[in-house]
mmCIF file of C-alpha atoms in Angstrom:
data_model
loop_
_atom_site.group_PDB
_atom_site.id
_atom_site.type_symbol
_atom_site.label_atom_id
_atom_site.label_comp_id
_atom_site.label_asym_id
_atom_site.label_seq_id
_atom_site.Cartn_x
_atom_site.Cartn_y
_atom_site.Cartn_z
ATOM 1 C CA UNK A 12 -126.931 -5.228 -5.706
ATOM 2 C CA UNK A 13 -127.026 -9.061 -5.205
ATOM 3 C CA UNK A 14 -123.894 -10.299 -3.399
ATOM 4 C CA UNK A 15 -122.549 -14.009 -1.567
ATOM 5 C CA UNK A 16 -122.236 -13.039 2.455
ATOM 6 C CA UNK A 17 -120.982 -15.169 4.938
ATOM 7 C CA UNK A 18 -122.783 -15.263 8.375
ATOM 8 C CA UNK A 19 -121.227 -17.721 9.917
ATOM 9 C CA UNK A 20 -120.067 -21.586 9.827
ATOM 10 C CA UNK A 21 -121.222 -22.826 6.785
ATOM 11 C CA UNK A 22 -123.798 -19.885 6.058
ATOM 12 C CA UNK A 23 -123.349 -18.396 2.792
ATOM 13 C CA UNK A 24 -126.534 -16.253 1.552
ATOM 14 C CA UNK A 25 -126.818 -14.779 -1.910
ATOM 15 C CA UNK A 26 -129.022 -11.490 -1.141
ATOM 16 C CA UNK A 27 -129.302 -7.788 -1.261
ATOM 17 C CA UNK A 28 -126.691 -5.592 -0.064
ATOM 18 C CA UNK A 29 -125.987 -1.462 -0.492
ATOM 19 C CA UNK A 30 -124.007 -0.453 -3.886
ATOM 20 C CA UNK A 31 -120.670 0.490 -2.977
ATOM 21 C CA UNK A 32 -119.893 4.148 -4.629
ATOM 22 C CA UNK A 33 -117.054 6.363 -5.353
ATOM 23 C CA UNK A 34 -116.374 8.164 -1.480
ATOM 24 C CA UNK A 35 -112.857 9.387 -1.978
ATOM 25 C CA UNK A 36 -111.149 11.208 -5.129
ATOM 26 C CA UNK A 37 -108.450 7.832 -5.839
ATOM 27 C CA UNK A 38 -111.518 5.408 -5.533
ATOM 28 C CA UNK A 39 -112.246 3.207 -8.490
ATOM 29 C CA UNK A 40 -115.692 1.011 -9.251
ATOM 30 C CA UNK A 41 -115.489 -1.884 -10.596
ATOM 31 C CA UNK A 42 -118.293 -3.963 -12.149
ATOM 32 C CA UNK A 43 -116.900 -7.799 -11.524
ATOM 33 C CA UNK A 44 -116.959 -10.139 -14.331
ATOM 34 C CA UNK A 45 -115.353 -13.240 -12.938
ATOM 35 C CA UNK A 46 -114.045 -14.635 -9.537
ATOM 36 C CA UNK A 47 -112.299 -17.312 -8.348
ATOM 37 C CA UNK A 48 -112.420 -19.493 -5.099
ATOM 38 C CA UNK A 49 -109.493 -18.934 -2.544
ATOM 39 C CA UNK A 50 -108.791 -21.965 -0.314
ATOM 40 C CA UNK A 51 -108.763 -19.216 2.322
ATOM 41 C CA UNK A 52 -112.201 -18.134 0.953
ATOM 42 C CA UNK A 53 -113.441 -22.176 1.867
ATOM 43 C CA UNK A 54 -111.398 -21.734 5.262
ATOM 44 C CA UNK A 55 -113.710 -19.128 6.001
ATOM 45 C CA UNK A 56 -116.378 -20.987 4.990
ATOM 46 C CA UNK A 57 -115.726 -23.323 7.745
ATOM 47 C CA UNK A 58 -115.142 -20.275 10.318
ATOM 48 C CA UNK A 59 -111.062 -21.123 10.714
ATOM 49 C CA UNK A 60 -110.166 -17.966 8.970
ATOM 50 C CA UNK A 61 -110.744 -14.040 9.571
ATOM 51 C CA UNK A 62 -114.119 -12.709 8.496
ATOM 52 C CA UNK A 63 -116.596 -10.327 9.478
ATOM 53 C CA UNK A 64 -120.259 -11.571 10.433
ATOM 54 C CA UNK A 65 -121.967 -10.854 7.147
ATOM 55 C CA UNK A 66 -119.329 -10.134 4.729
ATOM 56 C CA UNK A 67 -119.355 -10.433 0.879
ATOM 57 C CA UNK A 68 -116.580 -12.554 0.889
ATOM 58 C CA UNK A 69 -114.060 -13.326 -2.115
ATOM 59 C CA UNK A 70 -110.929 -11.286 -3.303
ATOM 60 C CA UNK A 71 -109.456 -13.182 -6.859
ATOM 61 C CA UNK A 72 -111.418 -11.382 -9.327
ATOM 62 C CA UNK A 73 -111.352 -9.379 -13.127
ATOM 63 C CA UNK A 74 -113.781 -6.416 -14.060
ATOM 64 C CA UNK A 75 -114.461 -3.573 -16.100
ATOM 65 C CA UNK A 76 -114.089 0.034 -15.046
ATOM 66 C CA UNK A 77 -117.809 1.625 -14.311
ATOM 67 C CA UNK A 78 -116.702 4.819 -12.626
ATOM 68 C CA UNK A 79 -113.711 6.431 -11.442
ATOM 69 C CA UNK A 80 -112.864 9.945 -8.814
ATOM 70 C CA UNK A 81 -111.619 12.908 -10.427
ATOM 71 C CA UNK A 82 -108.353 12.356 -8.727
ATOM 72 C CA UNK A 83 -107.540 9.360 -10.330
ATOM 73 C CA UNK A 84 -104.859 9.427 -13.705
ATOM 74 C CA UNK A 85 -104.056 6.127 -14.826
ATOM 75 C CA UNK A 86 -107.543 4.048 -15.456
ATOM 76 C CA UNK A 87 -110.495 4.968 -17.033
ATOM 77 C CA UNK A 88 -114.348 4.159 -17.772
ATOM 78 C CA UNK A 89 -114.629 0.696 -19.603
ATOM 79 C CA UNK A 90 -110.965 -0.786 -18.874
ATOM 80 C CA UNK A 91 -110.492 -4.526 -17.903
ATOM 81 C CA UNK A 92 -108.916 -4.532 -14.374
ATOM 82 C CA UNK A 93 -108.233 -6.644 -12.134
ATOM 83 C CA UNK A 94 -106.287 -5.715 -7.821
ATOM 84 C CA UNK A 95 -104.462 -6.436 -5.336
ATOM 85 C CA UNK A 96 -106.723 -7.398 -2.469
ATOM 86 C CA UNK A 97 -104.785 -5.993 0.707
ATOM 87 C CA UNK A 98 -105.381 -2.903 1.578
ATOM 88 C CA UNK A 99 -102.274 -0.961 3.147
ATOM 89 C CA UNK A 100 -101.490 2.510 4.900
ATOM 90 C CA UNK A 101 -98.320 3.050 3.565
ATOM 91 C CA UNK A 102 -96.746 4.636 5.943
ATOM 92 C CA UNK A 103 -96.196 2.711 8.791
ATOM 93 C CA UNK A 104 -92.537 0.791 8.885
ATOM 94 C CA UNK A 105 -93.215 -1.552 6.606
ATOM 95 C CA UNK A 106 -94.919 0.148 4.148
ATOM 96 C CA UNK A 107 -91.826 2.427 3.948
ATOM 97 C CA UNK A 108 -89.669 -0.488 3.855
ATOM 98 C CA UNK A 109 -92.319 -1.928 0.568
ATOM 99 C CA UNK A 110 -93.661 -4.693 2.962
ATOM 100 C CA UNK A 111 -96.848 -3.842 2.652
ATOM 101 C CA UNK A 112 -98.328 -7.316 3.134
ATOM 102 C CA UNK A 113 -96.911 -6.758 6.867
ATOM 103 C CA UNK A 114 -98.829 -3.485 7.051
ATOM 104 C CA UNK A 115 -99.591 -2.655 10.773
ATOM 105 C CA UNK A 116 -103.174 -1.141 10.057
ATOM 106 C CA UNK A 117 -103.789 -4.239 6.810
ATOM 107 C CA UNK A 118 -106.729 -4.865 5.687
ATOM 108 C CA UNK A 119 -108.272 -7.396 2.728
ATOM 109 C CA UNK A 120 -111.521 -7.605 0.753
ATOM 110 C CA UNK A 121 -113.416 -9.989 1.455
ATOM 111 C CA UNK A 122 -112.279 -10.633 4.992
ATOM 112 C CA UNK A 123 -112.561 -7.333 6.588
ATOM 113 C CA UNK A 124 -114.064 -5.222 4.086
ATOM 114 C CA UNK A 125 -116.284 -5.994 1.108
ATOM 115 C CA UNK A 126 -115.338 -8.522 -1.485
ATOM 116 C CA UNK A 127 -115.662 -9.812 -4.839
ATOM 117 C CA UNK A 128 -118.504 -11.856 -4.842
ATOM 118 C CA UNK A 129 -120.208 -9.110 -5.866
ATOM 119 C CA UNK A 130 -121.714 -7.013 -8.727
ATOM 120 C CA UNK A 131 -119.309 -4.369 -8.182
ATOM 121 C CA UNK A 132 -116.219 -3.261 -5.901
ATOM 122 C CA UNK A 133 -114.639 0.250 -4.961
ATOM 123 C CA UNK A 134 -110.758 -0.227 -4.818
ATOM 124 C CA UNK A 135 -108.091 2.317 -4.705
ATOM 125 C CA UNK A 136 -106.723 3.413 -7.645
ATOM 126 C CA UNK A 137 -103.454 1.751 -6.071
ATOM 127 C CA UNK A 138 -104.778 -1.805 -6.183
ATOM 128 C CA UNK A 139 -105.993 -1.658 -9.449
ATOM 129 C CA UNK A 140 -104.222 -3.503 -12.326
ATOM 130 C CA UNK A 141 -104.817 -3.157 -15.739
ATOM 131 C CA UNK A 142 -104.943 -5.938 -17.736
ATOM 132 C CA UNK A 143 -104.471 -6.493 -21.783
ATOM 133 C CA UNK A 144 -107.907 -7.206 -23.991
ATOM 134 C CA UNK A 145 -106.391 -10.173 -25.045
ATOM 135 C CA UNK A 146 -106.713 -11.515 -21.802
ATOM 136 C CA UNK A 147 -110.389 -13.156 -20.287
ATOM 137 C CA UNK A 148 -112.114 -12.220 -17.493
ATOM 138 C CA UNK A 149 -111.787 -16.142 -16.243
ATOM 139 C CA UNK A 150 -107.930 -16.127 -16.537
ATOM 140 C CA UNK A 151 -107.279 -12.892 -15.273
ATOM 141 C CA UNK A 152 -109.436 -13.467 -11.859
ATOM 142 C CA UNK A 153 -106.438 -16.264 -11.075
ATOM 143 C CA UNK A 154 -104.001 -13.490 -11.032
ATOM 144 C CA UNK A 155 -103.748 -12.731 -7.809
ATOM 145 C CA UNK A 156 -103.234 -16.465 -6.457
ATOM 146 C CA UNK A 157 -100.719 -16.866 -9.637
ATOM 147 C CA UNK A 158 -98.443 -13.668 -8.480
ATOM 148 C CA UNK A 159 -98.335 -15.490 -4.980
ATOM 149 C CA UNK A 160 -96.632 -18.129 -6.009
ATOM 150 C CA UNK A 161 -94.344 -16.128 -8.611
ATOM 151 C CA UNK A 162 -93.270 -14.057 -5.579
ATOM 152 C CA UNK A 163 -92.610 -17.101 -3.622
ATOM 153 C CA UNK A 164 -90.643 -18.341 -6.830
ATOM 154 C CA UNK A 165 -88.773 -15.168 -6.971
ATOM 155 C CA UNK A 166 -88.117 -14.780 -2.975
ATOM 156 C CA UNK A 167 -86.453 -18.679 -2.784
ATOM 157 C CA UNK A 168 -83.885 -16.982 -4.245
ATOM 158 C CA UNK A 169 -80.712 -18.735 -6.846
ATOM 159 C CA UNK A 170 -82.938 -21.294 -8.545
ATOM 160 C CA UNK A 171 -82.165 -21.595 -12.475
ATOM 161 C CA UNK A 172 -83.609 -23.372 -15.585
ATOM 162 C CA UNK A 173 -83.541 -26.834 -15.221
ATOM 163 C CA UNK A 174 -83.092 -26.854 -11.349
ATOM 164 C CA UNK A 175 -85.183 -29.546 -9.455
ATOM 165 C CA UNK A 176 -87.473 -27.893 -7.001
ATOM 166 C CA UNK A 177 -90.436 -28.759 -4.145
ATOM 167 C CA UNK A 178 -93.482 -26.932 -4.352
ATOM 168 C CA UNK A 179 -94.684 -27.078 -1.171
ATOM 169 C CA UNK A 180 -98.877 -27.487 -1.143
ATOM 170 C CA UNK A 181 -99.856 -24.326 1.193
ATOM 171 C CA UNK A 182 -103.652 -23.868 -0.160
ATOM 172 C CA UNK A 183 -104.208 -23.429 -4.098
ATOM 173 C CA UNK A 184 -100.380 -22.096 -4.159
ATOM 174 C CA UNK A 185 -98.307 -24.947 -4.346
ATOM 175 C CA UNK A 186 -100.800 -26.255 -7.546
ATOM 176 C CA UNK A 187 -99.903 -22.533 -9.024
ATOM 177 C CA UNK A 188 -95.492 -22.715 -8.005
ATOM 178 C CA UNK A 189 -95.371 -26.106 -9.221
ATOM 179 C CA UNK A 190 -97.311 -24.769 -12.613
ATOM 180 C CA UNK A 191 -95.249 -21.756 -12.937
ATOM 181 C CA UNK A 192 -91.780 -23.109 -11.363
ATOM 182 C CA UNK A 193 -92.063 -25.785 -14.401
ATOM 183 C CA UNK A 194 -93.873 -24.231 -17.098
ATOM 184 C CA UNK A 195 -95.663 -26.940 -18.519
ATOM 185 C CA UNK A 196 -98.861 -28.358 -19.546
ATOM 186 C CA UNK A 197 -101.466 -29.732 -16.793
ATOM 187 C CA UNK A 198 -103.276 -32.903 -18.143
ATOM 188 C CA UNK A 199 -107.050 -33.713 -17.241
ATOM 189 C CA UNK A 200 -108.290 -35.047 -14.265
ATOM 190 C CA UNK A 201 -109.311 -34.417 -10.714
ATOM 191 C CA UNK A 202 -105.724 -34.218 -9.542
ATOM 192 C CA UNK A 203 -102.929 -31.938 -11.784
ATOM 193 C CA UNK A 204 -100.282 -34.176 -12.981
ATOM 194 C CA UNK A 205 -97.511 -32.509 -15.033
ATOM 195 C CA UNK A 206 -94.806 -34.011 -17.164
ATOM 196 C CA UNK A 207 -91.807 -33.523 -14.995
ATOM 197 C CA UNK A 208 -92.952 -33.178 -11.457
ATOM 198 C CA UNK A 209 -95.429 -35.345 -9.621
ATOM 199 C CA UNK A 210 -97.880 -34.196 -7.142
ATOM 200 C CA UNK A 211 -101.834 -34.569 -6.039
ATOM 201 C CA UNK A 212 -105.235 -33.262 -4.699
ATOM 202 C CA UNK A 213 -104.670 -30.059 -6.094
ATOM 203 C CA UNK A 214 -108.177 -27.974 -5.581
#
């Protein structure tokens, strides 16, 4: 299948790489229909984030369900999906304790292990998320950035309609807490400017 690797500093190369397939019973394929563009995706780019030498990088995506193991009981062929990209043991202490982003043995797509720019992707069946047919494949690959910045909204913890709040800029995430934490409608232009909050060079 045709995939985007990363080599190195600055080396992207669209070519060739193996099919990924169904290997374990919970596994799930995935044939990608949209993906986004983490700012961690363009540090990588620029070799200041984790990678490995020749990796199909990429991890905010949507697809449809190609193929699923005969363990699996809550997806099925055809379904619009899209995942959580880390990759956790759960059961190491924070797993157990539902920290799984703190996972001792953690692992994402498109850094360590194959990503989304891609034709397809195997997943677990636990980081698979199904997603409504009203939603598009475009808005459903921002997700996974969007629930970042929800959780973030959710862990500051005592903040109320109508509250005034800073979104602090930390990659595309601020853009996304400043969108949800107001709830209102981005005008046009190269930087987002919103009705009741102020705030620039957005990417």
């Amino acid at each position: 299948m045709k995939a985007l690797c990363l080599h190195g500093k600055h080396d992207i190369r669209f070519e060739d790489i193996a099919e990924p397939q169904i290997e374990h019973d919970n596994d799930i394929k995935i044939k990608i229909k949209a993906a986004g563009i983490c700012g961690s995706d363009i540090h990588r780019y620029a070799q200041l984030g984790p990678y490995v030498k020749g990796m199909t990088w990429g991890h905010e995506f949507a697809g449809q369900i190609v193929a699923v193991g005969k363990a699996v009981k809550h997806y099925k062929k055809g379904q619009k999906v899209t995942a959580c990209p880390a990759l956790y043991c759960g059961i190491c202490d924070s797993c157990k304790k539902g920290k799984y982003a703190q996972c001792e043995k953690l692992s994402v797509i498109g850094a360590y292990r194959q990503g989304a720019f891609a034709e397809y992707i195997v997943l677990p069946e636990e980081n698979v998320v199904a997603l409504s047919d009203t939603v598009a494949y475009d808005e459903a690959a921002i997700i996974e950035p969007s629930c970042v910045a929800v959780h973030g909204l959710y862990n500051a913890g005592g903040i109320q309609a109508g509250d005034v709040v800073c979104c602090t800029r930390v990659w595309n995430s601020g853009g996304y807490g400043t969108a949800m934490g107001n709830n209102i409608r981005s005008k046009t232009g190269n930087s987002y400017r919103y009705k009741s909050s102020s705030f620039a060079n957005c990417t």
